Amino acid sequence: MSRKKFLSLVGIFLSGIVGFGNFACGHSNPVPIDGGNISDNSIKNAPKEIKSDELKKFSLSFLEENAGINLNPEEMIPRGKYFLSAERTETGAHFIFECDRLDSVPVLRFEKDFDSTALDELQKIIREKNIAAVNGHGKSNSALGVFIDFDAEYLSGETLSVYAKGGASTVPNEWCGAKVFADFFIDKMGIKSEVTSPLYRCSYTLSREDGRNYEITIKVDPKNSRQCILSRKDYRNNDKPTVNEFLLSREKIEELSKVINAYDTKGWKDFPDADEDFSEIESISFGFANGKQIAIDSQQKLPPGGSELIRDVKNFLTESVEPAG
């Protein structure tokens, strides 16, 4: 197989990604609303104004089902079940961030202590988004796609609560969305590089002028999302490739995800070719479950870190495939 033909076959083909919706202010989620009659357990006399700014406890559990519909994958949070918690302590505040990304392992959990000003920052969001306007809301039906359970307690004894479960029609129109709180926790706790959409597929290819080409690929097993498939294809000109393939724990692709996330790949696309010839070309391509995709090669004018990322992915996959012989 020629190098040119070989490279033309390299790319990312992501499929079977579940449909999502986004909890956003003023917009309904594109999820089923045919869950029957809505059960309304709202607290009708819940106050629509909170006087205190001294937050004592905060908790938010929610389901994020977005798939990037009209969204930039760079701005999305991973699909999954989330739990956010902040509580005032004797010395400051204790924050917890937990995310079960549903189709990956392990569950992400982070804890961190701050001084009490962190609660002031959180309260500022609550007030700016006017959560009090939907205080006491509690609706559910038998549809799927939405889950929101918000609670806040103040030193004054005042409380806020919002609950919605089922279809989009259970969410109050004034609800600002869970993402604003998730983004705050992620930024405040410094865990952005850890909280990413699961890596779905990654390939490294080496193309030589003499036709001795090979490709190493790791991808989520479509039959079992708890494991991944690692394969190596060796090409000798136009001969049928030799293939070694075996199964590994899903944790292997999670490890590679950390390697990739160590680099800031935001905006990496459409790089021009370098003004030189290469006797061999290395390339990598990878994609995440939220639709983000990257493909770069060593004959391009790459941004800072591009060559190092190719090297690190190559080393990881090469070392991983060695047991296949």
Short mmCIF file of N, CA and C in Angstrom, two decimals, residues 128-265:
data_model
loop_
_atom_site.label_atom_id
_atom_site.label_comp_id
_atom_site.label_asym_id
_atom_site.label_seq_id
_atom_site.Cartn_x
_atom_site.Cartn_y
_atom_site.Cartn_z
N GLU A 128 -27.51 36.06 41.01
CA GLU A 128 -27.52 36.58 39.64
C GLU A 128 -28.47 35.80 38.74
N LYS A 129 -28.56 34.50 38.95
CA LYS A 129 -29.44 33.66 38.14
C LYS A 129 -30.86 33.62 38.70
N ASN A 130 -31.07 34.31 39.80
CA ASN A 130 -32.41 34.45 40.40
C ASN A 130 -33.07 33.10 40.63
N ILE A 131 -32.37 32.20 41.30
CA ILE A 131 -32.92 30.89 41.60
C ILE A 131 -34.15 31.01 42.50
N ALA A 132 -34.20 32.07 43.27
CA ALA A 132 -35.35 32.26 44.16
C ALA A 132 -36.66 32.34 43.39
N ALA A 133 -36.59 32.76 42.12
CA ALA A 133 -37.81 32.89 41.31
C ALA A 133 -38.49 31.55 41.08
N VAL A 134 -37.74 30.46 41.18
CA VAL A 134 -38.34 29.13 40.97
C VAL A 134 -38.26 28.30 42.25
N ASN A 135 -38.08 28.98 43.38
CA ASN A 135 -38.00 28.29 44.66
C ASN A 135 -39.27 27.47 44.92
N GLY A 136 -39.08 26.24 45.35
CA GLY A 136 -40.20 25.38 45.66
C GLY A 136 -40.72 24.57 44.49
N HIS A 137 -40.21 24.82 43.30
CA HIS A 137 -40.66 24.08 42.12
C HIS A 137 -40.39 22.58 42.30
N GLY A 138 -41.36 21.76 41.98
CA GLY A 138 -41.20 20.32 42.08
C GLY A 138 -42.16 19.59 41.17
N LYS A 139 -41.69 19.20 39.97
CA LYS A 139 -42.54 18.51 39.01
C LYS A 139 -41.84 17.28 38.45
N SER A 140 -42.64 16.28 38.09
CA SER A 140 -42.08 15.06 37.51
C SER A 140 -43.12 14.39 36.63
N ASN A 141 -42.62 13.58 35.68
CA ASN A 141 -43.48 12.69 34.92
C ASN A 141 -42.66 11.46 34.53
N SER A 142 -43.22 10.59 33.74
CA SER A 142 -42.56 9.31 33.46
C SER A 142 -41.66 9.34 32.23
N ALA A 143 -41.47 10.50 31.62
CA ALA A 143 -40.54 10.60 30.50
C ALA A 143 -39.10 10.50 31.00
N LEU A 144 -38.17 10.46 30.09
CA LEU A 144 -36.76 10.34 30.44
C LEU A 144 -35.97 11.53 29.92
N GLY A 145 -34.86 11.80 30.57
CA GLY A 145 -33.95 12.82 30.06
C GLY A 145 -33.61 13.93 31.02
N VAL A 146 -34.47 14.20 31.99
CA VAL A 146 -34.25 15.34 32.89
C VAL A 146 -34.18 14.86 34.33
N PHE A 147 -33.18 15.36 35.05
CA PHE A 147 -33.17 15.20 36.51
C PHE A 147 -32.42 16.38 37.10
N ILE A 148 -33.09 17.15 37.96
CA ILE A 148 -32.50 18.28 38.66
C ILE A 148 -32.96 18.24 40.11
N ASP A 149 -32.03 18.28 41.03
CA ASP A 149 -32.37 18.32 42.46
C ASP A 149 -31.44 19.34 43.11
N PHE A 150 -31.95 20.55 43.33
CA PHE A 150 -31.17 21.68 43.84
C PHE A 150 -31.65 22.04 45.23
N ASP A 151 -30.70 22.24 46.16
CA ASP A 151 -31.03 22.68 47.51
C ASP A 151 -29.97 23.66 48.00
N ALA A 152 -30.41 24.69 48.67
CA ALA A 152 -29.50 25.65 49.32
C ALA A 152 -30.09 26.04 50.67
N GLU A 153 -29.22 26.11 51.66
CA GLU A 153 -29.63 26.48 53.01
C GLU A 153 -28.74 27.62 53.50
N TYR A 154 -29.34 28.59 54.20
CA TYR A 154 -28.63 29.77 54.64
C TYR A 154 -28.53 29.81 56.17
N LEU A 155 -27.57 30.57 56.67
CA LEU A 155 -27.41 30.70 58.12
C LEU A 155 -28.65 31.31 58.75
N SER A 156 -29.39 32.06 57.95
CA SER A 156 -30.61 32.69 58.44
C SER A 156 -31.75 31.69 58.63
N GLY A 157 -31.57 30.47 58.09
CA GLY A 157 -32.63 29.48 58.13
C GLY A 157 -33.45 29.44 56.84
N GLU A 158 -33.26 30.40 55.96
CA GLU A 158 -33.95 30.41 54.67
C GLU A 158 -33.45 29.27 53.79
N THR A 159 -34.29 28.79 52.89
CA THR A 159 -33.92 27.67 52.02
C THR A 159 -34.41 27.90 50.60
N LEU A 160 -33.74 27.24 49.67
CA LEU A 160 -34.13 27.21 48.26
C LEU A 160 -34.19 25.76 47.82
N SER A 161 -35.15 25.43 46.97
CA SER A 161 -35.20 24.07 46.42
C SER A 161 -35.83 24.10 45.03
N VAL A 162 -35.27 23.27 44.14
CA VAL A 162 -35.81 23.10 42.78
C VAL A 162 -35.69 21.63 42.44
N TYR A 163 -36.79 21.04 41.96
CA TYR A 163 -36.76 19.62 41.60
C TYR A 163 -37.51 19.41 40.29
N ALA A 164 -36.89 18.63 39.40
CA ALA A 164 -37.54 18.29 38.13
C ALA A 164 -37.04 16.92 37.70
N LYS A 165 -37.96 16.06 37.29
CA LYS A 165 -37.58 14.72 36.85
C LYS A 165 -38.55 14.26 35.77
N GLY A 166 -37.99 13.77 34.67
CA GLY A 166 -38.82 13.25 33.59
C GLY A 166 -38.48 13.88 32.26
N GLY A 167 -39.45 14.58 31.66
CA GLY A 167 -39.24 15.24 30.39
C GLY A 167 -38.98 16.73 30.56
N ALA A 168 -38.74 17.39 29.41
CA ALA A 168 -38.39 18.81 29.44
C ALA A 168 -39.48 19.67 30.05
N SER A 169 -40.72 19.22 29.96
CA SER A 169 -41.84 20.01 30.47
C SER A 169 -41.85 20.12 31.98
N THR A 170 -41.01 19.34 32.66
CA THR A 170 -40.96 19.42 34.12
C THR A 170 -40.02 20.53 34.60
N VAL A 171 -39.23 21.11 33.69
CA VAL A 171 -38.24 22.13 34.06
C VAL A 171 -38.86 23.52 34.00
N PRO A 172 -38.72 24.33 35.04
CA PRO A 172 -39.28 25.69 34.99
C PRO A 172 -38.55 26.54 33.95
N ASN A 173 -39.29 27.38 33.25
CA ASN A 173 -38.70 28.20 32.19
C ASN A 173 -37.60 29.11 32.70
N GLU A 174 -37.70 29.51 33.98
CA GLU A 174 -36.71 30.46 34.53
C GLU A 174 -35.44 29.77 35.03
N TRP A 175 -35.41 28.45 35.00
CA TRP A 175 -34.24 27.73 35.51
C TRP A 175 -33.02 28.05 34.64
N CYS A 176 -31.93 28.44 35.27
CA CYS A 176 -30.76 28.93 34.55
C CYS A 176 -29.90 27.83 33.96
N GLY A 177 -30.11 26.58 34.35
CA GLY A 177 -29.29 25.50 33.85
C GLY A 177 -28.26 25.07 34.88
N ALA A 178 -27.96 23.78 34.89
CA ALA A 178 -26.99 23.23 35.84
C ALA A 178 -25.56 23.51 35.44
N LYS A 179 -25.33 23.75 34.15
CA LYS A 179 -23.96 23.89 33.66
C LYS A 179 -23.23 25.06 34.32
N VAL A 180 -23.94 26.14 34.61
CA VAL A 180 -23.28 27.30 35.21
C VAL A 180 -22.66 26.94 36.56
N PHE A 181 -23.32 26.06 37.31
CA PHE A 181 -22.78 25.62 38.59
C PHE A 181 -21.65 24.61 38.41
N ALA A 182 -21.82 23.69 37.44
CA ALA A 182 -20.75 22.73 37.17
C ALA A 182 -19.48 23.44 36.71
N ASP A 183 -19.64 24.45 35.85
CA ASP A 183 -18.48 25.22 35.38
C ASP A 183 -17.78 25.92 36.54
N PHE A 184 -18.57 26.47 37.46
CA PHE A 184 -17.98 27.15 38.62
C PHE A 184 -17.17 26.18 39.46
N PHE A 185 -17.72 25.02 39.78
CA PHE A 185 -17.02 24.03 40.58
C PHE A 185 -15.75 23.55 39.86
N ILE A 186 -15.86 23.28 38.57
CA ILE A 186 -14.71 22.80 37.80
C ILE A 186 -13.58 23.81 37.81
N ASP A 187 -13.92 25.08 37.56
CA ASP A 187 -12.89 26.13 37.55
C ASP A 187 -12.33 26.38 38.95
N LYS A 188 -13.21 26.44 39.94
CA LYS A 188 -12.78 26.73 41.30
C LYS A 188 -11.88 25.64 41.85
N MET A 189 -12.20 24.38 41.54
CA MET A 189 -11.44 23.26 42.06
C MET A 189 -10.25 22.89 41.18
N GLY A 190 -10.12 23.55 40.02
CA GLY A 190 -8.98 23.31 39.14
C GLY A 190 -8.94 21.91 38.56
N ILE A 191 -10.11 21.40 38.14
CA ILE A 191 -10.17 20.01 37.67
C ILE A 191 -10.62 19.92 36.21
N LYS A 192 -10.44 20.99 35.45
CA LYS A 192 -10.93 21.00 34.08
C LYS A 192 -10.30 19.91 33.23
N SER A 193 -9.00 19.66 33.39
CA SER A 193 -8.33 18.66 32.57
C SER A 193 -8.76 17.25 32.91
N GLU A 194 -9.28 17.05 34.15
CA GLU A 194 -9.74 15.72 34.54
C GLU A 194 -11.19 15.46 34.14
N VAL A 195 -11.97 16.53 34.10
CA VAL A 195 -13.39 16.37 33.81
C VAL A 195 -13.61 16.61 32.32
N THR A 196 -13.50 15.57 31.54
CA THR A 196 -13.65 15.67 30.10
C THR A 196 -14.59 14.60 29.59
N SER A 197 -15.06 14.81 28.38
CA SER A 197 -15.85 13.78 27.73
C SER A 197 -14.96 12.56 27.51
N PRO A 198 -15.50 11.35 27.68
CA PRO A 198 -14.68 10.15 27.53
C PRO A 198 -14.06 10.03 26.13
N LEU A 199 -12.81 9.63 26.08
CA LEU A 199 -12.14 9.35 24.82
C LEU A 199 -12.80 8.15 24.17
N TYR A 200 -13.14 8.29 22.89
CA TYR A 200 -13.86 7.25 22.17
C TYR A 200 -12.93 6.41 21.28
N ARG A 201 -11.96 7.08 20.64
CA ARG A 201 -11.08 6.39 19.70
C ARG A 201 -9.80 7.21 19.53
N CYS A 202 -8.68 6.53 19.34
CA CYS A 202 -7.42 7.21 19.06
C CYS A 202 -6.56 6.30 18.20
N SER A 203 -5.91 6.87 17.18
CA SER A 203 -5.04 6.10 16.28
C SER A 203 -3.71 6.81 16.10
N TYR A 204 -2.66 6.02 15.98
CA TYR A 204 -1.34 6.51 15.59
C TYR A 204 -0.93 5.76 14.34
N THR A 205 -0.43 6.48 13.33
CA THR A 205 0.03 5.82 12.11
C THR A 205 1.43 6.29 11.76
N LEU A 206 2.20 5.39 11.18
CA LEU A 206 3.53 5.71 10.67
C LEU A 206 3.59 5.29 9.22
N SER A 207 3.90 6.23 8.33
CA SER A 207 3.98 5.95 6.90
C SER A 207 5.39 6.21 6.41
N ARG A 208 6.01 5.18 5.82
CA ARG A 208 7.38 5.29 5.32
C ARG A 208 7.38 5.24 3.80
N GLU A 209 8.43 5.79 3.20
CA GLU A 209 8.57 5.78 1.76
C GLU A 209 8.71 4.36 1.20
N ASP A 210 9.28 3.44 2.00
CA ASP A 210 9.48 2.08 1.51
C ASP A 210 8.23 1.22 1.61
N GLY A 211 7.11 1.82 2.07
CA GLY A 211 5.86 1.09 2.12
C GLY A 211 5.64 0.28 3.38
N ARG A 212 6.59 0.31 4.31
CA ARG A 212 6.43 -0.43 5.58
C ARG A 212 5.68 0.49 6.56
N ASN A 213 4.39 0.40 6.49
CA ASN A 213 3.53 1.27 7.28
C ASN A 213 2.84 0.49 8.38
N TYR A 214 2.45 1.18 9.44
CA TYR A 214 1.65 0.52 10.46
C TYR A 214 0.72 1.52 11.16
N GLU A 215 -0.31 0.97 11.75
CA GLU A 215 -1.31 1.77 12.46
C GLU A 215 -1.66 1.07 13.76
N ILE A 216 -1.68 1.83 14.86
CA ILE A 216 -2.13 1.32 16.16
C ILE A 216 -3.37 2.10 16.56
N THR A 217 -4.43 1.40 16.91
CA THR A 217 -5.69 2.04 17.25
C THR A 217 -6.23 1.49 18.56
N ILE A 218 -6.76 2.38 19.36
CA ILE A 218 -7.49 1.97 20.56
C ILE A 218 -8.87 2.61 20.48
N LYS A 219 -9.90 1.85 20.77
CA LYS A 219 -11.26 2.37 20.69
C LYS A 219 -12.15 1.65 21.69
N VAL A 220 -13.23 2.31 22.06
CA VAL A 220 -14.19 1.70 22.97
C VAL A 220 -14.85 0.52 22.25
N ASP A 221 -14.96 -0.59 22.95
CA ASP A 221 -15.62 -1.77 22.39
C ASP A 221 -17.11 -1.46 22.21
N PRO A 222 -17.63 -1.48 20.97
CA PRO A 222 -19.05 -1.16 20.76
C PRO A 222 -20.00 -2.16 21.42
N LYS A 223 -19.50 -3.35 21.75
CA LYS A 223 -20.35 -4.37 22.37
C LYS A 223 -20.31 -4.31 23.89
N ASN A 224 -19.29 -3.63 24.43
CA ASN A 224 -19.13 -3.56 25.89
C ASN A 224 -18.35 -2.31 26.22
N SER A 225 -19.05 -1.26 26.66
CA SER A 225 -18.40 0.03 26.89
C SER A 225 -17.45 0.02 28.07
N ARG A 226 -17.41 -1.07 28.83
CA ARG A 226 -16.49 -1.17 29.95
C ARG A 226 -15.12 -1.70 29.54
N GLN A 227 -14.93 -1.96 28.26
CA GLN A 227 -13.62 -2.41 27.80
C GLN A 227 -13.28 -1.72 26.48
N CYS A 228 -12.05 -1.87 26.04
CA CYS A 228 -11.62 -1.25 24.80
C CYS A 228 -10.88 -2.28 23.93
N ILE A 229 -10.79 -1.98 22.66
CA ILE A 229 -10.11 -2.83 21.69
C ILE A 229 -8.82 -2.15 21.25
N LEU A 230 -7.72 -2.83 21.37
CA LEU A 230 -6.42 -2.32 20.94
C LEU A 230 -5.94 -3.18 19.78
N SER A 231 -5.57 -2.54 18.67
CA SER A 231 -5.15 -3.30 17.50
C SER A 231 -3.95 -2.65 16.83
N ARG A 232 -3.15 -3.49 16.17
CA ARG A 232 -2.03 -3.00 15.37
C ARG A 232 -2.12 -3.66 14.00
N LYS A 233 -2.03 -2.83 12.95
CA LYS A 233 -2.04 -3.32 11.58
C LYS A 233 -0.71 -2.97 10.93
N ASP A 234 0.00 -3.98 10.46
CA ASP A 234 1.28 -3.79 9.79
C ASP A 234 1.10 -4.00 8.29
N TYR A 235 1.52 -3.00 7.50
CA TYR A 235 1.38 -3.07 6.05
C TYR A 235 2.75 -3.23 5.40
N ARG A 236 2.79 -4.05 4.36
CA ARG A 236 3.99 -4.20 3.53
C ARG A 236 3.57 -3.96 2.10
N ASN A 237 3.76 -2.73 1.62
CA ASN A 237 3.33 -2.33 0.29
C ASN A 237 1.85 -2.63 0.09
N ASN A 238 1.52 -3.45 -0.91
CA ASN A 238 0.12 -3.71 -1.20
C ASN A 238 -0.38 -5.02 -0.60
N ASP A 239 0.44 -5.64 0.24
CA ASP A 239 0.03 -6.90 0.84
C ASP A 239 -1.07 -6.66 1.87
N LYS A 240 -1.83 -7.71 2.14
CA LYS A 240 -2.84 -7.65 3.18
C LYS A 240 -2.16 -7.44 4.53
N PRO A 241 -2.65 -6.50 5.34
CA PRO A 241 -1.94 -6.20 6.59
C PRO A 241 -2.01 -7.35 7.59
N THR A 242 -0.96 -7.44 8.40
CA THR A 242 -0.96 -8.34 9.54
C THR A 242 -1.62 -7.62 10.70
N VAL A 243 -2.58 -8.28 11.34
CA VAL A 243 -3.36 -7.62 12.38
C VAL A 243 -3.22 -8.35 13.71
N ASN A 244 -2.89 -7.63 14.74
CA ASN A 244 -2.92 -8.13 16.11
C ASN A 244 -3.97 -7.32 16.86
N GLU A 245 -4.87 -8.02 17.53
CA GLU A 245 -5.97 -7.34 18.20
C GLU A 245 -6.30 -8.05 19.50
N PHE A 246 -6.57 -7.26 20.56
CA PHE A 246 -6.95 -7.86 21.83
C PHE A 246 -7.74 -6.86 22.66
N LEU A 247 -8.39 -7.36 23.69
CA LEU A 247 -9.25 -6.56 24.55
C LEU A 247 -8.51 -6.15 25.82
N LEU A 248 -8.80 -4.93 26.28
CA LEU A 248 -8.24 -4.42 27.52
C LEU A 248 -9.35 -3.78 28.34
N SER A 249 -9.08 -3.53 29.59
CA SER A 249 -10.02 -2.81 30.44
C SER A 249 -10.21 -1.39 29.91
N ARG A 250 -11.42 -0.85 30.09
CA ARG A 250 -11.71 0.53 29.68
C ARG A 250 -10.75 1.51 30.34
N GLU A 251 -10.17 1.13 31.46
CA GLU A 251 -9.24 2.02 32.16
C GLU A 251 -8.04 2.39 31.28
N LYS A 252 -7.71 1.53 30.31
CA LYS A 252 -6.56 1.81 29.44
C LYS A 252 -6.81 3.05 28.59
N ILE A 253 -8.01 3.15 28.04
CA ILE A 253 -8.32 4.32 27.23
C ILE A 253 -8.49 5.56 28.10
N GLU A 254 -8.88 5.35 29.37
CA GLU A 254 -8.94 6.46 30.31
C GLU A 254 -7.54 7.00 30.59
N GLU A 255 -6.56 6.12 30.67
CA GLU A 255 -5.17 6.53 30.88
C GLU A 255 -4.67 7.37 29.70
N LEU A 256 -5.00 6.92 28.49
CA LEU A 256 -4.59 7.67 27.31
C LEU A 256 -5.27 9.03 27.25
N SER A 257 -6.51 9.07 27.71
CA SER A 257 -7.24 10.34 27.75
C SER A 257 -6.49 11.38 28.58
N LYS A 258 -5.90 10.94 29.70
CA LYS A 258 -5.13 11.86 30.54
C LYS A 258 -3.89 12.37 29.82
N VAL A 259 -3.27 11.50 29.01
CA VAL A 259 -2.11 11.92 28.22
C VAL A 259 -2.50 13.04 27.26
N ILE A 260 -3.63 12.84 26.57
CA ILE A 260 -4.09 13.83 25.59
C ILE A 260 -4.54 15.12 26.27
N ASN A 261 -5.22 14.98 27.40
CA ASN A 261 -5.76 16.16 28.09
C ASN A 261 -4.68 17.03 28.72
N ALA A 262 -3.46 16.50 28.79
CA ALA A 262 -2.35 17.31 29.30
C ALA A 262 -1.99 18.43 28.32
N TYR A 263 -2.50 18.34 27.09
CA TYR A 263 -2.25 19.35 26.07
C TYR A 263 -3.52 20.14 25.79
N ASP A 264 -3.37 21.42 25.56
CA ASP A 264 -4.51 22.28 25.23
C ASP A 264 -4.74 22.23 23.72
N THR A 265 -5.67 21.39 23.29
CA THR A 265 -5.91 21.19 21.86
C THR A 265 -7.08 22.04 21.33
#
